[in-house]
Amino acid sequence: MQIETEVNSSYLNLNPAQQQAVLQVEGPVMILAGAGSGKTRTLVTRVAYLLEERRVSPFQILALTFSNKAAREMRDRISQQVGIESGALQVTTFHSFAARLLRQEASFLGLSKSFTIYDDSEQKAVVKAILGRHGISPKELSPYDVIYFIENLRNLGHYPGRIGQNESEIDSKDIFYKYFLEYEEELHRANALDFGGLITGLLQLFEMHPEVLSRYQDRYRYLLVDEYQDTNHAQFDLIKLLSNKHRNICVVGDEDQSIYSWRGADIKNILDFEKVFPEMTLIKLEQNYRSGGNIIRAASCVIEKNNLRKGKTMWTENPDGELIQIKECGDEKSEANFVTLEIQKTALVEKVNYSEFAIFYRTNSQSRVIEDALRKEKIPYRVIGGVRFYERKEVKDMLAYMRLVVNPKDSLAYGRIINVPPRGIGATSLRKFEDEAVLKKCSLLEMGEYLLKNQEDFSHIRLSSKVRSAILEFQNLIGEIQLMEDGNAPLADIYEKILHESGYHDYLRAQKDFESEARLENLEELGNAIKSFASENPQMRLLHFLETITLDTSAEQDELESKGEVALMTVHGAKGLEFPYVYITGVEENMFPSYKSIESGEMAIEEERRLFYVAMTRAMKKLTITFAQGRMLFGQVKFNGFSRFLLEMPSNLYHWQQFRAEGDEFSWRNKSSSKMDEFSQETNYDDFGPISEVKSRNNNESKQKFPKGSKIRHDLYGEGKVYDSEGQGNEEKIVIIFKGGVKKKFMVKFAPLSLI
């Protein structure tokens, strides 16, 4: 294939590989763009070349990416370079493209152009209704289990009746598949599609109506797909269909930065591209313009341990820069203190703004200790891709329970949590309750107490018996917690009672999605914060803990603009960003790589290694990696040992030190490379083992205290019988049916129970 070379010199102001990526516009092209290799500039120039030099109409070029922000940035840069209106450029996301095209061709699928796109809550409502028709309650089968199954089918590109290469992965005899078919019928009757159904709907349109596909193949003669490593099966099938006629398909990505398998992304789309397009041209952008030489060499040595890759050799003309710093700390607080003081010192000595620093962590819950340390030193920061720890919804929900316990007149807290987790108390019922409280000039909690004592007086508010029951149960829970607080029960026990007996923990666990798992981790970390506060302040109660948080999080806002802010984020959130000074924290076995990846096998470990590679290559000038010898996890101190990834870096590229706090002084002990080599040979990662779930720690604990069928007495509710029981020792939970048929669930260690 000949590449046109007589072009405007502005297109040649690139390195040789970038020039080839710009000029090779005919036929299938795969551009492997390494970290910091100038990918965006190359893509913008490629589109500009098609428009200006090849005189291709902007309506014949389709560029697809994954976020509106990325699409908007690319449109703006192309518009500025070429001088055309950005609105004429077909640069958009997969889902926006699918939605726009389906509205034009909706009749082919039996839809109208005004079809609705259902969000998560509407998805759940449909699935819940379907399960209800089968006599299945959400307690028996979570709607999220069915939604997860449907999303997997979407990622594979499946729609009812489809026959394709991925159908061998689908079990149509699975009972969930029956629910999927009913779900599809329900959406069709409602003239609706869900988010994932936009892609499969477009696949169905093209495969069932070849004449429609042919029209769009002729319109979009040049296709470009950015962040190709993040595509799933369905998206790959879509671009394969669109490009099959003219074969002018250019995919741009980096298999070494494929880190979203949990969202359905499939690295095989890059690895197997030439099987579908055997005539493709492979172009590698391997020169890094971002980082120092030592960082690039170390990151390359780590990522080359992966088997699932095409293979690139990253290099740079930048100076080597400093050695990578590895800091071994005693615990997570010592780690946070080190990072904070190091940032403070570097900003002062190097005379740089705080905005040049970034702190990465594997999971959101790790930010809490770091945020505490930064606030203590009055260093401004912002959490990117998330919110500050104490401002996260699930954390604020738990804090609202505590606020109500210590301040019964806090009706704002009451209103926030009366239906969290869902108890069937809707906005209308709450408004009636609030109106009555206003009339009686009392707080919502006092109103609830009045309800307990004078149930017959509430007929005029017309609350259903279900709502009344839910309010009474909530009031009783708050009363029990207040008794614990008044009795000086350990703060950690109070928190555990709130978390579990409110139903919040079980509610999140039942949803089984990535976001809910992250919320549970944050709630575990809040428990760690409470334990830490209690150990340091044994005489203080919930009120003091809440006061400390409020005072620590409400200061220094006026300093943010003048000093800039340190950026905090997960490594997933860091992709695509760069900072002069980067700190990667918590680089330990079972943390990074995560314990789930260790349990899942080598493919999962390779994705964790790619994630670590992404973290390393965000650093421009200096990279510091930290880990803790011991860390509080799931309520216990874990000694995980440092991550295997640290041993994959050549010892001549890093400087390893131990950091220990001694009062207000800090001491260091260097570890020589030979000492590290000796340690690494003796280390057996199986000795550390995965972090155990709570249930697996019960092997040596006592048998159940209240087995199923036991007759018991509860100090508040009277006599009853154990209907169901699970766990043992401190984790034992029971369901009791009391006289009158009332059923309640308790954690045994908190409940005032005795056998009859």
mmCIF file of N, CA and C in Angstrom, residues 383-499:
data_model
loop_
_atom_site.group_PDB
_atom_site.id
_atom_site.type_symbol
_atom_site.label_atom_id
_atom_site.label_comp_id
_atom_site.label_asym_id
_atom_site.label_seq_id
_atom_site.Cartn_x
_atom_site.Cartn_y
_atom_site.Cartn_z
ATOM 1 N N VAL A 383 -10.561 15.487 45.334
ATOM 2 C CA VAL A 383 -10.701 14.100 44.932
ATOM 3 C C VAL A 383 -11.243 14.085 43.507
ATOM 4 N N ILE A 384 -10.469 13.522 42.580
ATOM 5 C CA ILE A 384 -10.858 13.492 41.172
ATOM 6 C C ILE A 384 -11.593 12.190 40.877
ATOM 7 N N GLY A 385 -12.699 12.307 40.141
ATOM 8 C CA GLY A 385 -13.465 11.117 39.800
ATOM 9 C C GLY A 385 -14.257 10.586 40.970
ATOM 10 N N GLY A 386 -14.450 11.400 41.969
ATOM 11 C CA GLY A 386 -15.191 10.965 43.149
ATOM 12 C C GLY A 386 -15.399 12.157 44.063
ATOM 13 N N VAL A 387 -15.773 11.900 45.281
ATOM 14 C CA VAL A 387 -15.955 12.962 46.264
ATOM 15 C C VAL A 387 -15.094 12.652 47.477
ATOM 16 N N ARG A 388 -14.886 13.661 48.303
ATOM 17 C CA ARG A 388 -14.101 13.442 49.511
ATOM 18 C C ARG A 388 -14.746 12.369 50.368
ATOM 19 N N PHE A 389 -13.913 11.693 51.132
ATOM 20 C CA PHE A 389 -14.382 10.502 51.843
ATOM 21 C C PHE A 389 -15.624 10.788 52.666
ATOM 22 N N TYR A 390 -15.584 11.818 53.500
ATOM 23 C CA TYR A 390 -16.704 12.080 54.402
ATOM 24 C C TYR A 390 -17.887 12.738 53.701
ATOM 25 N N GLU A 391 -17.755 12.979 52.388
ATOM 26 C CA GLU A 391 -18.865 13.537 51.629
ATOM 27 C C GLU A 391 -19.532 12.494 50.740
ATOM 28 N N ARG A 392 -19.033 11.258 50.765
ATOM 29 C CA ARG A 392 -19.636 10.206 49.953
ATOM 30 C C ARG A 392 -20.987 9.810 50.529
ATOM 31 N N LYS A 393 -21.921 9.491 49.675
ATOM 32 C CA LYS A 393 -23.301 9.266 50.089
ATOM 33 C C LYS A 393 -23.407 8.241 51.205
ATOM 34 N N GLU A 394 -22.776 7.078 51.002
ATOM 35 C CA GLU A 394 -22.916 6.013 51.987
ATOM 36 C C GLU A 394 -22.309 6.405 53.336
ATOM 37 N N VAL A 395 -21.220 7.179 53.303
ATOM 38 C CA VAL A 395 -20.602 7.646 54.545
ATOM 39 C C VAL A 395 -21.518 8.659 55.232
ATOM 40 N N LYS A 396 -22.063 9.598 54.461
ATOM 41 C CA LYS A 396 -22.969 10.601 55.043
ATOM 42 C C LYS A 396 -24.230 9.942 55.593
ATOM 43 N N ASP A 397 -24.679 8.863 54.949
ATOM 44 C CA ASP A 397 -25.844 8.144 55.475
ATOM 45 C C ASP A 397 -25.552 7.585 56.866
ATOM 46 N N MET A 398 -24.394 6.920 57.016
ATOM 47 C CA MET A 398 -24.046 6.356 58.320
ATOM 48 C C MET A 398 -23.842 7.454 59.371
ATOM 49 N N LEU A 399 -23.238 8.560 58.947
ATOM 50 C CA LEU A 399 -23.039 9.675 59.874
ATOM 51 C C LEU A 399 -24.383 10.271 60.296
ATOM 52 N N ALA A 400 -25.368 10.239 59.396
ATOM 53 C CA ALA A 400 -26.696 10.756 59.741
ATOM 54 C C ALA A 400 -27.344 9.905 60.826
ATOM 55 N N TYR A 401 -27.162 8.583 60.762
ATOM 56 C CA TYR A 401 -27.653 7.726 61.844
ATOM 57 C C TYR A 401 -27.030 8.149 63.169
ATOM 58 N N MET A 402 -25.723 8.377 63.159
ATOM 59 C CA MET A 402 -25.026 8.758 64.391
ATOM 60 C C MET A 402 -25.495 10.129 64.892
ATOM 61 N N ARG A 403 -25.690 11.055 63.945
ATOM 62 C CA ARG A 403 -26.157 12.386 64.333
ATOM 63 C C ARG A 403 -27.508 12.310 65.026
ATOM 64 N N LEU A 404 -28.390 11.457 64.507
ATOM 65 C CA LEU A 404 -29.715 11.338 65.097
ATOM 66 C C LEU A 404 -29.649 10.720 66.490
ATOM 67 N N VAL A 405 -28.696 9.806 66.684
ATOM 68 C CA VAL A 405 -28.539 9.174 67.995
ATOM 69 C C VAL A 405 -28.108 10.204 69.032
ATOM 70 N N VAL A 406 -27.151 11.060 68.670
ATOM 71 C CA VAL A 406 -26.635 12.020 69.654
ATOM 72 C C VAL A 406 -27.494 13.275 69.729
ATOM 73 N N ASN A 407 -28.273 13.550 68.684
ATOM 74 C CA ASN A 407 -29.135 14.741 68.673
ATOM 75 C C ASN A 407 -30.513 14.362 68.147
ATOM 76 N N PRO A 408 -31.410 13.931 69.035
ATOM 77 C CA PRO A 408 -32.746 13.474 68.607
ATOM 78 C C PRO A 408 -33.566 14.545 67.890
ATOM 79 N N LYS A 409 -33.188 15.797 68.010
ATOM 80 C CA LYS A 409 -33.939 16.864 67.347
ATOM 81 C C LYS A 409 -33.449 17.131 65.922
ATOM 82 N N ASP A 410 -32.446 16.370 65.457
ATOM 83 C CA ASP A 410 -31.882 16.582 64.119
ATOM 84 C C ASP A 410 -32.810 15.965 63.070
ATOM 85 N N SER A 411 -33.826 16.712 62.689
ATOM 86 C CA SER A 411 -34.804 16.197 61.732
ATOM 87 C C SER A 411 -34.230 16.071 60.322
ATOM 88 N N LEU A 412 -33.186 16.847 60.001
ATOM 89 C CA LEU A 412 -32.528 16.679 58.707
ATOM 90 C C LEU A 412 -31.928 15.288 58.591
ATOM 91 N N ALA A 413 -31.266 14.845 59.660
ATOM 92 C CA ALA A 413 -30.693 13.498 59.662
ATOM 93 C C ALA A 413 -31.795 12.453 59.568
ATOM 94 N N TYR A 414 -32.875 12.670 60.312
ATOM 95 C CA TYR A 414 -34.006 11.738 60.297
ATOM 96 C C TYR A 414 -34.564 11.608 58.877
ATOM 97 N N GLY A 415 -34.802 12.755 58.231
ATOM 98 C CA GLY A 415 -35.363 12.737 56.885
ATOM 99 C C GLY A 415 -34.451 12.080 55.874
ATOM 100 N N ARG A 416 -33.125 12.171 56.097
ATOM 101 C CA ARG A 416 -32.179 11.570 55.165
ATOM 102 C C ARG A 416 -32.228 10.051 55.217
ATOM 103 N N ILE A 417 -32.395 9.482 56.413
ATOM 104 C CA ILE A 417 -32.181 8.034 56.584
ATOM 105 C C ILE A 417 -33.437 7.236 56.872
ATOM 106 N N ILE A 418 -34.587 7.896 57.019
ATOM 107 C CA ILE A 418 -35.792 7.151 57.354
ATOM 108 C C ILE A 418 -36.097 6.098 56.282
ATOM 109 N N ASN A 419 -35.679 6.347 55.043
ATOM 110 C CA ASN A 419 -35.914 5.374 53.966
ATOM 111 C C ASN A 419 -34.605 4.889 53.365
ATOM 112 N N VAL A 420 -33.538 4.880 54.175
ATOM 113 C CA VAL A 420 -32.219 4.418 53.721
ATOM 114 C C VAL A 420 -31.689 3.388 54.698
ATOM 115 N N PRO A 421 -31.636 2.105 54.293
ATOM 116 C CA PRO A 421 -32.043 1.572 52.990
ATOM 117 C C PRO A 421 -33.555 1.617 52.813
ATOM 118 N N PRO A 422 -34.058 1.349 51.597
ATOM 119 C CA PRO A 422 -35.504 1.491 51.342
ATOM 120 C C PRO A 422 -36.349 0.696 52.329
ATOM 121 N N ARG A 423 -37.329 1.390 52.938
ATOM 122 C CA ARG A 423 -38.249 0.747 53.877
ATOM 123 C C ARG A 423 -39.706 0.921 53.435
ATOM 124 N N GLY A 424 -39.890 1.399 52.204
ATOM 125 C CA GLY A 424 -41.247 1.599 51.713
ATOM 126 C C GLY A 424 -41.866 2.904 52.155
ATOM 127 N N ILE A 425 -41.033 3.823 52.674
ATOM 128 C CA ILE A 425 -41.542 5.122 53.134
ATOM 129 C C ILE A 425 -41.230 6.150 52.050
ATOM 130 N N GLY A 426 -42.196 6.404 51.201
ATOM 131 C CA GLY A 426 -41.984 7.309 50.083
ATOM 132 C C GLY A 426 -42.022 8.765 50.486
ATOM 133 N N ALA A 427 -41.782 9.634 49.489
ATOM 134 C CA ALA A 427 -41.741 11.074 49.747
ATOM 135 C C ALA A 427 -43.088 11.590 50.259
ATOM 136 N N THR A 428 -44.183 11.032 49.726
ATOM 137 C CA THR A 428 -45.517 11.487 50.147
ATOM 138 C C THR A 428 -45.766 11.167 51.613
ATOM 139 N N SER A 429 -45.443 9.936 52.015
ATOM 140 C CA SER A 429 -45.630 9.541 53.409
ATOM 141 C C SER A 429 -44.767 10.377 54.338
ATOM 142 N N LEU A 430 -43.518 10.618 53.925
ATOM 143 C CA LEU A 430 -42.616 11.420 54.756
ATOM 144 C C LEU A 430 -43.141 12.844 54.893
ATOM 145 N N ARG A 431 -43.688 13.367 53.809
ATOM 146 C CA ARG A 431 -44.217 14.735 53.864
ATOM 147 C C ARG A 431 -45.393 14.827 54.845
ATOM 148 N N LYS A 432 -46.272 13.821 54.848
ATOM 149 C CA LYS A 432 -47.373 13.799 55.815
ATOM 150 C C LYS A 432 -46.835 13.777 57.243
ATOM 151 N N PHE A 433 -45.830 12.963 57.436
ATOM 152 C CA PHE A 433 -45.217 12.825 58.752
ATOM 153 C C PHE A 433 -44.596 14.152 59.187
ATOM 154 N N GLU A 434 -43.905 14.814 58.233
ATOM 155 C CA GLU A 434 -43.271 16.098 58.535
ATOM 156 C C GLU A 434 -44.317 17.169 58.842
ATOM 157 N N ASP A 435 -45.421 17.177 58.076
ATOM 158 C CA ASP A 435 -46.468 18.167 58.308
ATOM 159 C C ASP A 435 -47.046 18.024 59.715
ATOM 160 N N GLU A 436 -47.231 16.783 60.145
ATOM 161 C CA GLU A 436 -47.785 16.558 61.473
ATOM 162 C C GLU A 436 -46.807 17.031 62.551
ATOM 163 N N ALA A 437 -45.499 16.799 62.297
ATOM 164 C CA ALA A 437 -44.485 17.237 63.259
ATOM 165 C C ALA A 437 -44.470 18.758 63.378
ATOM 166 N N VAL A 438 -44.692 19.441 62.257
ATOM 167 C CA VAL A 438 -44.735 20.907 62.282
ATOM 168 C C VAL A 438 -45.925 21.385 63.106
ATOM 169 N N LEU A 439 -47.079 20.733 62.902
ATOM 170 C CA LEU A 439 -48.273 21.115 63.658
ATOM 171 C C LEU A 439 -48.074 20.933 65.157
ATOM 172 N N LYS A 440 -47.389 19.860 65.520
ATOM 173 C CA LYS A 440 -47.178 19.574 66.939
ATOM 174 C C LYS A 440 -45.914 20.242 67.485
ATOM 175 N N LYS A 441 -45.198 20.973 66.600
ATOM 176 C CA LYS A 441 -43.984 21.694 66.996
ATOM 177 C C LYS A 441 -42.979 20.765 67.672
ATOM 178 N N CYS A 442 -42.716 19.651 67.020
ATOM 179 C CA CYS A 442 -41.745 18.690 67.558
ATOM 180 C C CYS A 442 -40.861 18.178 66.435
ATOM 181 N N SER A 443 -39.790 17.498 66.793
ATOM 182 C CA SER A 443 -38.894 16.913 65.797
ATOM 183 C C SER A 443 -39.537 15.659 65.213
ATOM 184 N N LEU A 444 -38.945 15.154 64.108
ATOM 185 C CA LEU A 444 -39.475 13.938 63.488
ATOM 186 C C LEU A 444 -39.320 12.736 64.410
ATOM 187 N N LEU A 445 -38.215 12.684 65.144
ATOM 188 C CA LEU A 445 -38.026 11.557 66.061
ATOM 189 C C LEU A 445 -39.050 11.611 67.191
ATOM 190 N N GLU A 446 -39.313 12.807 67.701
ATOM 191 C CA GLU A 446 -40.336 12.952 68.739
ATOM 192 C C GLU A 446 -41.712 12.585 68.193
ATOM 193 N N MET A 447 -41.926 12.914 66.924
ATOM 194 C CA MET A 447 -43.179 12.540 66.290
ATOM 195 C C MET A 447 -43.310 11.020 66.230
ATOM 196 N N GLY A 448 -42.190 10.364 65.936
ATOM 197 C CA GLY A 448 -42.195 8.911 65.904
ATOM 198 C C GLY A 448 -42.474 8.315 67.271
ATOM 199 N N GLU A 449 -41.918 8.935 68.315
ATOM 200 C CA GLU A 449 -42.182 8.458 69.673
ATOM 201 C C GLU A 449 -43.658 8.632 70.033
ATOM 202 N N TYR A 450 -44.225 9.730 69.577
ATOM 203 C CA TYR A 450 -45.648 9.949 69.809
ATOM 204 C C TYR A 450 -46.477 8.865 69.113
ATOM 205 N N LEU A 451 -46.046 8.487 67.900
ATOM 206 C CA LEU A 451 -46.720 7.420 67.160
ATOM 207 C C LEU A 451 -46.682 6.115 67.941
ATOM 208 N N LEU A 452 -45.549 5.838 68.579
ATOM 209 C CA LEU A 452 -45.417 4.601 69.357
ATOM 210 C C LEU A 452 -46.437 4.540 70.483
ATOM 211 N N LYS A 453 -46.685 5.673 71.106
ATOM 212 C CA LYS A 453 -47.542 5.690 72.292
ATOM 213 C C LYS A 453 -49.021 5.943 71.967
ATOM 214 N N ASN A 454 -49.280 6.549 70.812
ATOM 215 C CA ASN A 454 -50.658 6.957 70.508
ATOM 216 C C ASN A 454 -51.027 6.564 69.078
ATOM 217 N N GLN A 455 -50.948 5.302 68.772
ATOM 218 C CA GLN A 455 -51.169 4.860 67.397
ATOM 219 C C GLN A 455 -52.570 5.222 66.899
ATOM 220 N N GLU A 456 -53.558 5.211 67.801
ATOM 221 C CA GLU A 456 -54.932 5.462 67.358
ATOM 222 C C GLU A 456 -55.132 6.911 66.905
ATOM 223 N N ASP A 457 -54.237 7.812 67.314
ATOM 224 C CA ASP A 457 -54.386 9.223 66.949
ATOM 225 C C ASP A 457 -53.909 9.518 65.527
ATOM 226 N N PHE A 458 -53.398 8.508 64.824
ATOM 227 C CA PHE A 458 -52.768 8.770 63.531
ATOM 228 C C PHE A 458 -53.651 8.411 62.339
ATOM 229 N N SER A 459 -54.901 8.103 62.586
ATOM 230 C CA SER A 459 -55.780 7.712 61.481
ATOM 231 C C SER A 459 -55.981 8.851 60.488
ATOM 232 N N HIS A 460 -55.942 10.095 60.974
ATOM 233 C CA HIS A 460 -56.201 11.224 60.087
ATOM 234 C C HIS A 460 -55.061 11.492 59.098
ATOM 235 N N ILE A 461 -53.838 10.956 59.361
ATOM 236 C CA ILE A 461 -52.734 11.181 58.418
ATOM 237 C C ILE A 461 -52.774 10.161 57.292
ATOM 238 N N ARG A 462 -53.533 9.103 57.504
ATOM 239 C CA ARG A 462 -53.721 8.072 56.488
ATOM 240 C C ARG A 462 -52.412 7.447 56.033
ATOM 241 N N LEU A 463 -51.562 7.112 56.972
ATOM 242 C CA LEU A 463 -50.369 6.326 56.664
ATOM 243 C C LEU A 463 -50.772 4.863 56.607
ATOM 244 N N SER A 464 -50.249 4.149 55.607
ATOM 245 C CA SER A 464 -50.576 2.731 55.488
ATOM 246 C C SER A 464 -49.980 1.967 56.662
ATOM 247 N N SER A 465 -50.527 0.780 56.918
ATOM 248 C CA SER A 465 -50.001 -0.034 58.015
ATOM 249 C C SER A 465 -48.544 -0.402 57.769
ATOM 250 N N LYS A 466 -48.172 -0.582 56.476
ATOM 251 C CA LYS A 466 -46.778 -0.913 56.141
ATOM 252 C C LYS A 466 -45.841 0.240 56.499
ATOM 253 N N VAL A 467 -46.272 1.453 56.184
ATOM 254 C CA VAL A 467 -45.443 2.625 56.485
ATOM 255 C C VAL A 467 -45.340 2.815 57.993
ATOM 256 N N ARG A 468 -46.468 2.657 58.697
ATOM 257 C CA ARG A 468 -46.431 2.801 60.158
ATOM 258 C C ARG A 468 -45.478 1.793 60.775
ATOM 259 N N SER A 469 -45.548 0.562 60.277
ATOM 260 C CA SER A 469 -44.684 -0.490 60.807
ATOM 261 C C SER A 469 -43.216 -0.162 60.569
ATOM 262 N N ALA A 470 -42.928 0.358 59.378
ATOM 263 C CA ALA A 470 -41.535 0.696 59.047
ATOM 264 C C ALA A 470 -41.024 1.820 59.939
ATOM 265 N N ILE A 471 -41.865 2.826 60.196
ATOM 266 C CA ILE A 471 -41.465 3.940 61.064
ATOM 267 C C ILE A 471 -41.218 3.445 62.483
ATOM 268 N N LEU A 472 -42.112 2.575 62.969
ATOM 269 C CA LEU A 472 -41.945 2.041 64.319
ATOM 270 C C LEU A 472 -40.655 1.245 64.443
ATOM 271 N N GLU A 473 -40.353 0.440 63.419
ATOM 272 C CA GLU A 473 -39.132 -0.369 63.458
ATOM 273 C C GLU A 473 -37.904 0.528 63.461
ATOM 274 N N PHE A 474 -37.952 1.579 62.656
ATOM 275 C CA PHE A 474 -36.840 2.530 62.606
ATOM 276 C C PHE A 474 -36.663 3.223 63.956
ATOM 277 N N GLN A 475 -37.778 3.657 64.549
ATOM 278 C CA GLN A 475 -37.715 4.324 65.852
ATOM 279 C C GLN A 475 -37.099 3.401 66.904
ATOM 280 N N ASN A 476 -37.508 2.139 66.878
ATOM 281 C CA ASN A 476 -36.974 1.190 67.861
ATOM 282 C C ASN A 476 -35.469 1.011 67.700
ATOM 283 N N LEU A 477 -35.012 0.966 66.436
ATOM 284 C CA LEU A 477 -33.576 0.829 66.188
ATOM 285 C C LEU A 477 -32.816 2.012 66.773
ATOM 286 N N ILE A 478 -33.289 3.211 66.506
ATOM 287 C CA ILE A 478 -32.627 4.412 67.043
ATOM 288 C C ILE A 478 -32.630 4.372 68.564
ATOM 289 N N GLY A 479 -33.744 3.939 69.168
ATOM 290 C CA GLY A 479 -33.813 3.841 70.622
ATOM 291 C C GLY A 479 -32.801 2.867 71.185
ATOM 292 N N GLU A 480 -32.640 1.733 70.517
ATOM 293 C CA GLU A 480 -31.672 0.735 70.978
ATOM 294 C C GLU A 480 -30.245 1.286 70.902
ATOM 295 N N ILE A 481 -29.958 2.008 69.841
ATOM 296 C CA ILE A 481 -28.603 2.564 69.678
ATOM 297 C C ILE A 481 -28.349 3.641 70.734
ATOM 298 N N GLN A 482 -29.376 4.442 71.033
ATOM 299 C CA GLN A 482 -29.221 5.462 72.076
ATOM 300 C C GLN A 482 -28.916 4.821 73.429
ATOM 301 N N LEU A 483 -29.548 3.680 73.714
ATOM 302 C CA LEU A 483 -29.254 2.967 74.960
ATOM 303 C C LEU A 483 -27.798 2.512 74.995
ATOM 304 N N MET A 484 -27.288 2.046 73.845
ATOM 305 C CA MET A 484 -25.883 1.635 73.775
ATOM 306 C C MET A 484 -24.956 2.824 74.022
ATOM 307 N N GLU A 485 -25.287 3.962 73.390
ATOM 308 C CA GLU A 485 -24.464 5.161 73.560
ATOM 309 C C GLU A 485 -24.508 5.648 74.999
ATOM 310 N N ASP A 486 -25.705 5.685 75.608
ATOM 311 C CA ASP A 486 -25.829 6.110 77.002
ATOM 312 C C ASP A 486 -25.111 5.161 77.950
ATOM 313 N N GLY A 487 -25.024 3.892 77.567
ATOM 314 C CA GLY A 487 -24.352 2.898 78.397
ATOM 315 C C GLY A 487 -22.871 2.781 78.132
ATOM 316 N N ASN A 488 -22.319 3.738 77.335
ATOM 317 C CA ASN A 488 -20.878 3.765 77.030
ATOM 318 C C ASN A 488 -20.404 2.491 76.334
ATOM 319 N N ALA A 489 -21.246 1.922 75.469
ATOM 320 C CA ALA A 489 -20.824 0.777 74.665
ATOM 321 C C ALA A 489 -19.697 1.213 73.735
ATOM 322 N N PRO A 490 -18.793 0.316 73.363
ATOM 323 C CA PRO A 490 -17.713 0.678 72.436
ATOM 324 C C PRO A 490 -18.270 1.298 71.159
ATOM 325 N N LEU A 491 -17.620 2.356 70.691
ATOM 326 C CA LEU A 491 -18.103 3.039 69.488
ATOM 327 C C LEU A 491 -18.146 2.104 68.289
ATOM 328 N N ALA A 492 -17.174 1.194 68.205
ATOM 329 C CA ALA A 492 -17.143 0.259 67.079
ATOM 330 C C ALA A 492 -18.366 -0.646 67.090
ATOM 331 N N ASP A 493 -18.824 -1.049 68.290
ATOM 332 C CA ASP A 493 -20.017 -1.895 68.389
ATOM 333 C C ASP A 493 -21.264 -1.127 67.968
ATOM 334 N N ILE A 494 -21.321 0.138 68.348
ATOM 335 C CA ILE A 494 -22.459 0.972 67.954
ATOM 336 C C ILE A 494 -22.512 1.091 66.433
ATOM 337 N N TYR A 495 -21.354 1.336 65.834
ATOM 338 C CA TYR A 495 -21.306 1.470 64.375
ATOM 339 C C TYR A 495 -21.737 0.171 63.696
ATOM 340 N N GLU A 496 -21.232 -0.958 64.192
ATOM 341 C CA GLU A 496 -21.594 -2.249 63.600
ATOM 342 C C GLU A 496 -23.095 -2.492 63.693
ATOM 343 N N LYS A 497 -23.691 -2.112 64.803
ATOM 344 C CA LYS A 497 -25.140 -2.292 64.959
ATOM 345 C C LYS A 497 -25.892 -1.440 63.933
ATOM 346 N N ILE A 498 -25.487 -0.184 63.781
ATOM 347 C CA ILE A 498 -26.135 0.685 62.796
ATOM 348 C C ILE A 498 -26.002 0.092 61.397
ATOM 349 N N LEU A 499 -24.785 -0.297 61.047
ATOM 350 C CA LEU A 499 -24.510 -0.776 59.695
ATOM 351 C C LEU A 499 -25.328 -2.016 59.353
#
